[in-house]
């Protein structure tokens, strides 16, 4: 017993002496110049290594008091105040040595220059072409035997095979600056812990940090980010045959802001989870999930070593109601709807075949879509809706004055399709340019059916809208369109080509039974209660530009229309007739004394009523022209009008040259008589006693406030 105690005491004494003496004998710092030299010879940069110390207290410890790494431009890439390498005695005695590398508060600066080069990558020194050439006097050797290498790998010493590596970073600061995209990011208090990385046992890795990032002045990201991974290998005959991997990441408490357009607040879910079986032949995704807010997508399936995919996608029913929490512009405008999707991804990893079935349902509408992607995206959909109100989604109106448009038209042509639109509004044509340069949209194909019963967009109320829609080769088409609006029906088609620098469009429309009063009130508030009646028309048109005011000037159209039971409430033709006839009498009386003192008082209705108004029309240069205008007055409700009319689409100007024909005898001119040489002459202002009174008139100013002017005496 005493021998055993003395033996143990001796061993402990020897161990203590070794712990004290060895660090004094082994001066590891003397190897520092050689270590620095070896590193500097193999990188495009330089390394500064602080003093090295060695001790055996509790474990085998080697410390470096400071490490700095500089790139070729002598800019610091890495700095560490203290680096520690340690190996517990117990791990060595157990036959599974565990070496751990620990860095305390390192600072890492990653910078991508304007040429797109990352400073860390420039540290890697490329081998010269001759570095691997065979000397002339050397004897060539046959390639190594791969099978032999594999056999040696399988027969590694147990101590090496069981060795484990640990890696720890505590409270690191990582700064990333991209001079190409103006993106900058800082990771504060970055912690990395890799436990027991090994060839034969389970390995765990965990990363967590407080993130601070920004891109330009708009995008800002901040908050705690956490990532976890583990790999459990299956070892057969000393070699890893397969394994199970689990990954997870959480950014639930990360805040993301992009101006007033996007905001993810703290607590909104943002996470990823995956569990997979890995082998030499394939990766089997047992389950994986991406969740953001109410969106959740699951993926499962298999990826073979030949890069062949067989994946199943499933999106759980997602509520769209609360997305105004993420997208502030939707505040108060979100819809009560749910979206869900299912699909498959098959084929090659480099050329996948993606098929998705997508459905959105709500009390107002239902959307069913089928998406296929193999080199180009193809979408087919059906949209049905009832009582759909688009008013909350409509952009705010920013229309320019006629003066603004006139100035815009005076500018060189190229300035009309870029920059800002009239009134400072965003240039819609310039926005389309981004579509033309987008490879995805250039190859995008879509076709669908739309059936909406009850649609509202601001002041426009549509009873029903049915149409087919298609998009291919940057050409959008609306065909077989039937719209019931303003108590009438409009049918037709529309097409626009986005390929030209200034987009072009064509349309054909036929309308029947349109209530013109409701149409005018809906689109021109300033003209409310000025016009009424039922309109039929057909129109063929084409034009350029999506900027509203400039598009009006570039619109080219022709057609015909008929307006039945028309009322012009701001245009009292009877009043014009009174003024015209009175003026005529005054002028004629100077030459015909017998008319002096004669007066007519036709009734003033305050409006004009017509059985029909017909005309051919054209639209060009921002003006609506009707050269063959003919208005047939209702009995005793007005005076016939024929002539030409021009309306300004931009400035609402009115320029009409008419002939007023008193077929209904509302002026009473036919009752006028004069005595000449004892003979009574009836209706002296007309060509004959039975002819109606005809006199020319011009109407100018605005449609909302016409200015009638007689220019000649009655004939």
Short mmCIF file of C-alpha atoms in Angstrom, two decimals, residues 145 168 198 530 577 603 675:
data_model
loop_
_atom_site.label_atom_id
_atom_site.label_comp_id
_atom_site.label_asym_id
_atom_site.label_seq_id
_atom_site.Cartn_x
_atom_site.Cartn_y
_atom_site.Cartn_z
CA UNK A 145 -2.77 4.48 -56.84
CA UNK A 168 -14.10 29.38 -31.14
CA UNK A 198 -14.33 15.01 -36.33
CA UNK A 530 -72.71 69.38 -68.82
CA UNK A 577 -79.92 82.43 -81.38
CA UNK A 603 -87.53 81.17 -75.31
CA UNK A 675 -93.97 96.26 -94.71
#
